[in-house]
């Protein structure tokens, strides 16, 4: 197990920002992962779990504790009854590579999750989703270390508390360490019905139609590239933590005139954070030569090359306040904020 002190976390986040970690462990096995966290807990040290660093904003002062880098690898495939296939993935596996693998094998259920950066173990925390699919649709169970009970548990999907971009793991962020995830997919060359108009238009079909899963995969990748959401070291628009704000879910009477509206089962509506940002006067590229909105996508706050974390936070606060002043709606950050916060 690799151990270092004062490791700069800017080397490990897609924003390329963040100060030093007091102690840095890279865990290559589940045993190392659990042991590293348990040892830090026994010392009374704060713990930060680090995967791909794609949904993480670390303060300029760094992290005064132990950072455990999840570097576990492994994929196990098991056929089940009928056309179902179970795929168990170790937490440190690259998410995009897993999606590519299952699409290549002809298994449906993840094709719209192409191009999302990060690691497999982080995907259930946010209930990662895009273009009508989300982790909760296919997840069967997770194996996780419960830091409170000090034991390794297997939690079924019903125990994960999934909601829009949230889960039990996100609502109790310091309790669970996800070690592996199992998904149940369909052996089917055709996608789920395509429900997003933007994706359907890119595919040249009507919403609700099914198409080959590799066509959905490629279309989603192209859409994400057009928004600067596929990592590219040469493109500062991808030096970000992805979408910085979640789409608000609000009461219908609070919906601004003309705003997109997606009805929810509880009677509320989900609207577009990007629409609110743009209508509040923040356009693509807004900001400074240090931190600015992506030139391709108004929800991504980017490091233009010389930013500090505080520059990103200052811009996020400015946007939050602008949307509140214009619409009375507070945008909530989507990334995990470590050693920093929004006022």
Short mmCIF file of C-alpha atoms in Angstrom, two decimals:
data_model
loop_
_atom_site.label_atom_id
_atom_site.label_comp_id
_atom_site.label_asym_id
_atom_site.label_seq_id
_atom_site.Cartn_x
_atom_site.Cartn_y
_atom_site.Cartn_z
CA UNK A 1 0.00 0.00 0.00
CA UNK A 2 1.42 3.37 -1.06
CA UNK A 3 1.68 5.90 1.78
CA UNK A 4 2.84 9.52 1.50
CA UNK A 5 2.59 12.71 3.52
CA UNK A 6 1.76 16.21 2.29
CA UNK A 7 0.52 14.92 -1.07
CA UNK A 8 -0.99 17.77 -3.09
CA UNK A 9 -4.62 16.94 -3.81
CA UNK A 10 -4.57 19.18 -6.87
CA UNK A 11 -2.82 16.22 -8.55
CA UNK A 12 -5.87 14.04 -7.90
CA UNK A 13 -8.91 16.19 -8.74
CA UNK A 14 -10.32 17.03 -12.16
CA UNK A 15 -10.48 20.70 -11.11
CA UNK A 16 -6.70 20.38 -10.52
CA UNK A 17 -7.15 22.26 -7.27
CA UNK A 18 -6.69 21.46 -3.59
CA UNK A 19 -3.99 21.76 -0.97
CA UNK A 20 -1.97 19.00 0.73
CA UNK A 21 -3.20 15.91 2.55
CA UNK A 22 -1.63 15.31 5.93
CA UNK A 23 -1.46 11.59 5.13
CA UNK A 24 -2.20 9.86 1.79
CA UNK A 25 -2.81 6.11 1.35
CA UNK A 26 -3.49 4.34 -1.96
CA UNK A 27 -5.45 1.13 -1.30
CA UNK A 28 -5.19 -1.56 -4.00
CA UNK A 29 -7.37 -4.19 -2.29
CA UNK A 30 -10.59 -4.17 -0.31
CA UNK A 31 -8.65 -5.29 2.78
CA UNK A 32 -6.26 -2.34 2.41
CA UNK A 33 -9.19 0.00 1.88
CA UNK A 34 -10.98 -1.13 5.04
CA UNK A 35 -7.79 -1.30 7.10
CA UNK A 36 -6.71 2.22 6.09
CA UNK A 37 -10.04 3.73 7.07
CA UNK A 38 -10.29 1.72 10.29
CA UNK A 39 -6.76 2.69 11.32
CA UNK A 40 -7.45 6.40 10.75
CA UNK A 41 -10.70 6.09 12.71
CA UNK A 42 -8.84 4.48 15.61
CA UNK A 43 -6.41 7.42 15.62
CA UNK A 44 -9.30 9.86 15.62
CA UNK A 45 -8.22 11.36 12.29
CA UNK A 46 -10.61 12.75 9.67
CA UNK A 47 -10.84 10.55 6.56
CA UNK A 48 -11.41 11.58 2.94
CA UNK A 49 -12.13 8.85 0.39
CA UNK A 50 -10.76 9.72 -3.04
CA UNK A 51 -11.66 8.03 -6.29
CA UNK A 52 -11.30 9.85 -9.60
CA UNK A 53 -11.60 13.29 -7.96
CA UNK A 54 -14.24 14.32 -10.50
CA UNK A 55 -16.95 15.35 -8.04
CA UNK A 56 -14.69 16.92 -5.44
CA UNK A 57 -13.73 20.46 -4.49
CA UNK A 58 -10.87 20.62 -1.96
CA UNK A 59 -9.94 23.82 -0.17
CA UNK A 60 -6.62 25.56 -0.73
CA UNK A 61 -5.49 24.59 2.79
CA UNK A 62 -5.86 20.90 1.95
CA UNK A 63 -7.09 18.13 4.22
CA UNK A 64 -5.87 17.76 7.82
CA UNK A 65 -6.24 14.00 8.03
CA UNK A 66 -5.93 10.79 6.04
CA UNK A 67 -6.86 10.64 2.38
CA UNK A 68 -7.53 7.08 1.20
CA UNK A 69 -7.26 6.72 -2.56
CA UNK A 70 -9.52 3.89 -3.76
CA UNK A 71 -7.37 2.00 -6.28
CA UNK A 72 -9.09 -1.41 -6.15
CA UNK A 73 -9.66 -3.23 -9.44
CA UNK A 74 -11.73 -6.16 -10.63
CA UNK A 75 -14.90 -7.06 -12.57
CA UNK A 76 -16.89 -10.29 -12.10
CA UNK A 77 -19.63 -11.29 -14.54
CA UNK A 78 -22.37 -13.79 -13.70
CA UNK A 79 -25.22 -14.92 -15.94
CA UNK A 80 -28.61 -15.15 -14.27
CA UNK A 81 -31.97 -16.49 -15.36
CA UNK A 82 -33.31 -15.42 -18.73
CA UNK A 83 -31.71 -12.39 -20.33
CA UNK A 84 -30.24 -10.93 -17.11
CA UNK A 85 -26.54 -10.49 -16.40
CA UNK A 86 -25.06 -9.49 -13.04
CA UNK A 87 -21.84 -7.47 -13.08
CA UNK A 88 -19.89 -6.91 -9.85
CA UNK A 89 -17.39 -4.08 -10.00
CA UNK A 90 -14.68 -3.12 -7.49
CA UNK A 91 -14.97 0.45 -6.24
CA UNK A 92 -11.76 1.71 -7.86
CA UNK A 93 -12.68 0.73 -11.42
CA UNK A 94 -12.96 3.57 -13.93
CA UNK A 95 -16.67 4.20 -14.54
CA UNK A 96 -16.40 5.05 -18.23
CA UNK A 97 -14.46 1.86 -18.88
CA UNK A 98 -17.19 -0.16 -17.17
CA UNK A 99 -19.90 1.43 -19.33
CA UNK A 100 -17.83 0.77 -22.45
CA UNK A 101 -17.37 -2.86 -21.37
CA UNK A 102 -21.07 -3.59 -20.88
CA UNK A 103 -22.06 -1.85 -24.11
CA UNK A 104 -19.45 -3.86 -26.02
CA UNK A 105 -20.89 -7.05 -24.49
CA UNK A 106 -24.40 -6.10 -25.64
CA UNK A 107 -25.87 -5.48 -22.19
CA UNK A 108 -28.43 -2.70 -21.83
CA UNK A 109 -29.11 -0.45 -18.86
CA UNK A 110 -26.05 1.81 -18.65
CA UNK A 111 -25.67 3.09 -22.21
CA UNK A 112 -26.80 6.65 -21.35
CA UNK A 113 -24.22 6.90 -18.54
CA UNK A 114 -21.32 7.10 -21.00
CA UNK A 115 -18.50 9.60 -20.50
CA UNK A 116 -19.17 10.29 -16.81
CA UNK A 117 -15.80 10.62 -15.05
CA UNK A 118 -14.98 9.01 -11.74
CA UNK A 119 -14.89 5.57 -10.16
CA UNK A 120 -17.53 2.87 -9.77
CA UNK A 121 -17.64 3.16 -5.99
CA UNK A 122 -18.61 6.81 -6.15
CA UNK A 123 -21.48 6.31 -8.59
CA UNK A 124 -24.05 5.11 -6.01
CA UNK A 125 -23.23 7.96 -3.62
CA UNK A 126 -24.62 10.59 -6.00
CA UNK A 127 -27.00 8.14 -7.67
CA UNK A 128 -25.26 9.25 -10.83
CA UNK A 129 -27.57 9.75 -13.77
CA UNK A 130 -27.86 11.26 -17.23
CA UNK A 131 -30.28 11.32 -20.16
CA UNK A 132 -32.98 9.33 -18.39
CA UNK A 133 -30.88 6.64 -16.73
CA UNK A 134 -29.47 6.52 -13.20
CA UNK A 135 -27.56 4.10 -11.02
CA UNK A 136 -30.69 3.16 -9.05
CA UNK A 137 -32.21 1.64 -12.21
CA UNK A 138 -29.74 -1.26 -12.33
CA UNK A 139 -27.98 -1.50 -8.96
CA UNK A 140 -28.67 -4.75 -7.06
CA UNK A 141 -26.47 -4.27 -4.00
CA UNK A 142 -23.29 -2.78 -2.61
CA UNK A 143 -20.66 -4.15 -0.26
CA UNK A 144 -19.60 -1.43 2.17
CA UNK A 145 -17.62 -0.99 5.36
CA UNK A 146 -19.82 0.53 8.06
CA UNK A 147 -17.52 2.78 10.10
CA UNK A 148 -20.09 3.04 12.88
CA UNK A 149 -20.69 -0.70 13.31
CA UNK A 150 -17.09 -1.48 12.27
CA UNK A 151 -18.16 -4.29 9.97
CA UNK A 152 -18.51 -5.04 6.29
CA UNK A 153 -22.14 -5.17 5.14
CA UNK A 154 -24.03 -6.06 1.98
CA UNK A 155 -26.79 -3.52 1.34
CA UNK A 156 -29.55 -4.15 -1.19
CA UNK A 157 -30.86 -1.41 -3.46
CA UNK A 158 -33.84 -0.84 -1.16
CA UNK A 159 -31.41 -0.09 1.70
CA UNK A 160 -29.51 2.56 -0.28
CA UNK A 161 -32.06 5.37 0.03
CA UNK A 162 -31.78 6.46 -3.57
CA UNK A 163 -33.30 9.75 -4.70
CA UNK A 164 -32.49 12.43 -7.25
CA UNK A 165 -28.68 12.72 -7.09
CA UNK A 166 -28.66 11.41 -3.55
CA UNK A 167 -28.52 8.23 -1.48
CA UNK A 168 -28.08 6.93 2.03
CA UNK A 169 -24.34 7.18 1.44
CA UNK A 170 -24.55 10.87 0.60
CA UNK A 171 -26.87 11.71 3.50
CA UNK A 172 -24.49 9.90 5.92
CA UNK A 173 -21.22 10.91 4.24
CA UNK A 174 -18.85 9.73 6.97
CA UNK A 175 -20.39 6.34 7.70
CA UNK A 176 -19.95 4.03 4.72
CA UNK A 177 -16.98 3.04 2.56
CA UNK A 178 -18.21 1.40 -0.65
CA UNK A 179 -15.99 -1.53 -1.66
CA UNK A 180 -17.91 -3.09 -4.56
CA UNK A 181 -21.13 -2.62 -6.52
CA UNK A 182 -23.30 -5.15 -8.37
CA UNK A 183 -25.53 -4.21 -11.29
CA UNK A 184 -28.17 -6.28 -13.11
CA UNK A 185 -28.29 -5.60 -16.85
CA UNK A 186 -30.27 -6.95 -19.80
CA UNK A 187 -28.69 -9.00 -22.54
CA UNK A 188 -30.36 -6.87 -25.18
CA UNK A 189 -28.96 -5.02 -28.21
CA UNK A 190 -31.61 -2.30 -27.88
CA UNK A 191 -31.57 0.57 -25.42
CA UNK A 192 -34.15 1.57 -22.87
CA UNK A 193 -36.78 3.86 -24.46
CA UNK A 194 -35.06 7.19 -25.09
CA UNK A 195 -36.94 9.76 -23.05
CA UNK A 196 -34.78 12.87 -23.37
CA UNK A 197 -35.65 15.09 -26.32
CA UNK A 198 -32.06 16.30 -26.74
CA UNK A 199 -30.75 12.74 -26.97
CA UNK A 200 -33.60 11.65 -29.24
CA UNK A 201 -32.85 14.57 -31.57
CA UNK A 202 -29.15 13.64 -31.69
CA UNK A 203 -30.18 10.07 -32.58
CA UNK A 204 -32.72 11.25 -35.16
CA UNK A 205 -35.63 9.46 -33.50
CA UNK A 206 -38.80 10.32 -31.61
CA UNK A 207 -38.80 10.24 -27.83
CA UNK A 208 -39.79 6.80 -26.54
CA UNK A 209 -38.15 4.83 -29.34
CA UNK A 210 -35.46 2.20 -28.74
CA UNK A 211 -32.23 2.05 -30.71
CA UNK A 212 -29.00 0.00 -30.57
CA UNK A 213 -27.20 0.58 -27.28
CA UNK A 214 -23.93 1.46 -29.00
CA UNK A 215 -25.73 4.26 -30.86
CA UNK A 216 -26.95 5.70 -27.55
CA UNK A 217 -23.48 5.36 -26.07
CA UNK A 218 -21.83 7.27 -28.94
CA UNK A 219 -24.56 9.94 -29.01
CA UNK A 220 -24.22 10.58 -25.28
CA UNK A 221 -20.43 10.78 -25.56
CA UNK A 222 -20.76 13.35 -28.34
CA UNK A 223 -23.29 15.38 -26.36
CA UNK A 224 -21.04 15.37 -23.31
CA UNK A 225 -18.02 16.38 -25.40
CA UNK A 226 -19.98 19.29 -26.84
CA UNK A 227 -20.59 20.47 -23.26
CA UNK A 228 -16.98 20.00 -22.13
CA UNK A 229 -17.98 17.11 -19.89
CA UNK A 230 -15.51 14.52 -21.21
CA UNK A 231 -12.07 14.91 -19.65
CA UNK A 232 -9.42 16.41 -21.94
CA UNK A 233 -6.18 17.72 -20.43
CA UNK A 234 -5.79 20.24 -23.25
CA UNK A 235 -9.28 21.74 -22.78
CA UNK A 236 -9.74 23.99 -19.74
CA UNK A 237 -13.51 23.63 -20.08
CA UNK A 238 -13.03 20.10 -18.72
CA UNK A 239 -10.98 21.29 -15.72
CA UNK A 240 -14.08 21.20 -13.57
CA UNK A 241 -16.04 19.12 -11.08
CA UNK A 242 -18.81 18.56 -13.62
CA UNK A 243 -22.13 20.29 -13.05
CA UNK A 244 -21.57 22.52 -10.03
CA UNK A 245 -25.27 22.82 -9.10
CA UNK A 246 -28.09 20.30 -9.00
CA UNK A 247 -31.40 20.91 -10.72
CA UNK A 248 -33.77 22.32 -8.06
CA UNK A 249 -36.91 20.41 -7.10
CA UNK A 250 -39.51 22.97 -6.01
CA UNK A 251 -43.21 23.54 -5.47
CA UNK A 252 -45.07 24.26 -8.75
CA UNK A 253 -46.07 27.76 -7.65
CA UNK A 254 -42.39 28.73 -7.31
CA UNK A 255 -41.59 27.80 -10.92
CA UNK A 256 -40.55 30.89 -12.89
CA UNK A 257 -42.53 31.59 -16.07
CA UNK A 258 -40.97 29.83 -19.02
CA UNK A 259 -38.73 27.59 -16.93
CA UNK A 260 -38.45 23.90 -17.86
CA UNK A 261 -40.60 21.70 -15.63
CA UNK A 262 -40.36 17.97 -14.98
CA UNK A 263 -43.16 16.71 -12.66
CA UNK A 264 -42.05 14.59 -9.68
CA UNK A 265 -43.98 11.85 -7.93
CA UNK A 266 -44.38 13.98 -4.78
CA UNK A 267 -46.20 16.74 -6.67
CA UNK A 268 -43.21 19.04 -6.95
CA UNK A 269 -41.38 19.87 -10.18
CA UNK A 270 -37.74 19.66 -11.14
CA UNK A 271 -36.44 22.58 -13.14
CA UNK A 272 -33.18 23.34 -14.95
CA UNK A 273 -30.34 24.86 -12.94
CA UNK A 274 -28.66 25.83 -16.22
CA UNK A 275 -31.77 27.75 -17.32
CA UNK A 276 -31.88 29.62 -14.00
CA UNK A 277 -28.17 30.49 -14.23
CA UNK A 278 -28.50 31.78 -17.78
CA UNK A 279 -31.70 33.73 -17.11
CA UNK A 280 -30.04 35.34 -14.08
CA UNK A 281 -27.47 36.82 -16.46
CA UNK A 282 -24.58 34.36 -16.26
CA UNK A 283 -23.55 33.24 -19.72
CA UNK A 284 -21.05 30.69 -20.95
CA UNK A 285 -17.51 31.90 -20.26
CA UNK A 286 -18.61 34.29 -17.49
CA UNK A 287 -15.93 34.87 -14.87
CA UNK A 288 -12.24 35.74 -14.80
CA UNK A 289 -9.05 34.41 -16.33
CA UNK A 290 -8.68 32.25 -13.20
CA UNK A 291 -12.13 30.71 -12.71
CA UNK A 292 -15.09 30.95 -15.06
CA UNK A 293 -18.12 29.17 -16.39
CA UNK A 294 -17.32 26.73 -19.14
CA UNK A 295 -17.57 28.19 -22.64
CA UNK A 296 -19.67 25.14 -23.52
CA UNK A 297 -21.94 24.59 -20.50
CA UNK A 298 -23.18 27.09 -17.92
CA UNK A 299 -23.30 24.61 -15.02
CA UNK A 300 -19.58 23.84 -15.02
CA UNK A 301 -17.28 26.16 -13.08
CA UNK A 302 -13.81 25.70 -14.50
CA UNK A 303 -10.19 26.28 -13.59
CA UNK A 304 -8.84 28.36 -16.46
CA UNK A 305 -5.31 27.33 -15.51
CA UNK A 306 -4.28 29.67 -12.70
CA UNK A 307 -7.21 29.37 -10.29
CA UNK A 308 -7.20 28.66 -6.61
CA UNK A 309 -10.11 26.88 -4.99
CA UNK A 310 -11.26 30.16 -3.46
CA UNK A 311 -11.67 31.63 -6.95
CA UNK A 312 -14.07 28.80 -7.83
CA UNK A 313 -16.00 29.24 -4.58
CA UNK A 314 -16.28 33.00 -5.04
CA UNK A 315 -17.78 32.52 -8.49
CA UNK A 316 -20.17 29.85 -7.18
CA UNK A 317 -21.40 32.21 -4.46
CA UNK A 318 -21.87 35.02 -6.99
CA UNK A 319 -24.02 32.73 -9.15
CA UNK A 320 -26.00 31.45 -6.17
CA UNK A 321 -26.80 34.99 -5.06
CA UNK A 322 -27.69 36.07 -8.57
CA UNK A 323 -30.21 33.25 -8.95
CA UNK A 324 -31.68 33.95 -5.50
CA UNK A 325 -32.04 37.65 -6.31
CA UNK A 326 -33.70 36.91 -9.66
CA UNK A 327 -35.89 33.92 -8.79
CA UNK A 328 -35.79 33.34 -5.03
CA UNK A 329 -34.38 29.85 -5.60
CA UNK A 330 -31.18 28.66 -3.94
CA UNK A 331 -28.98 26.44 -6.08
CA UNK A 332 -27.32 23.64 -4.11
CA UNK A 333 -23.80 22.46 -4.99
CA UNK A 334 -23.50 19.00 -6.50
CA UNK A 335 -19.79 18.27 -5.81
CA UNK A 336 -18.50 17.26 -2.40
CA UNK A 337 -16.92 20.31 -0.72
CA UNK A 338 -13.95 19.49 1.52
CA UNK A 339 -12.28 22.13 3.63
CA UNK A 340 -14.42 24.81 2.01
CA UNK A 341 -18.03 25.84 1.76
CA UNK A 342 -20.51 28.26 0.28
CA UNK A 343 -21.97 31.08 2.34
#
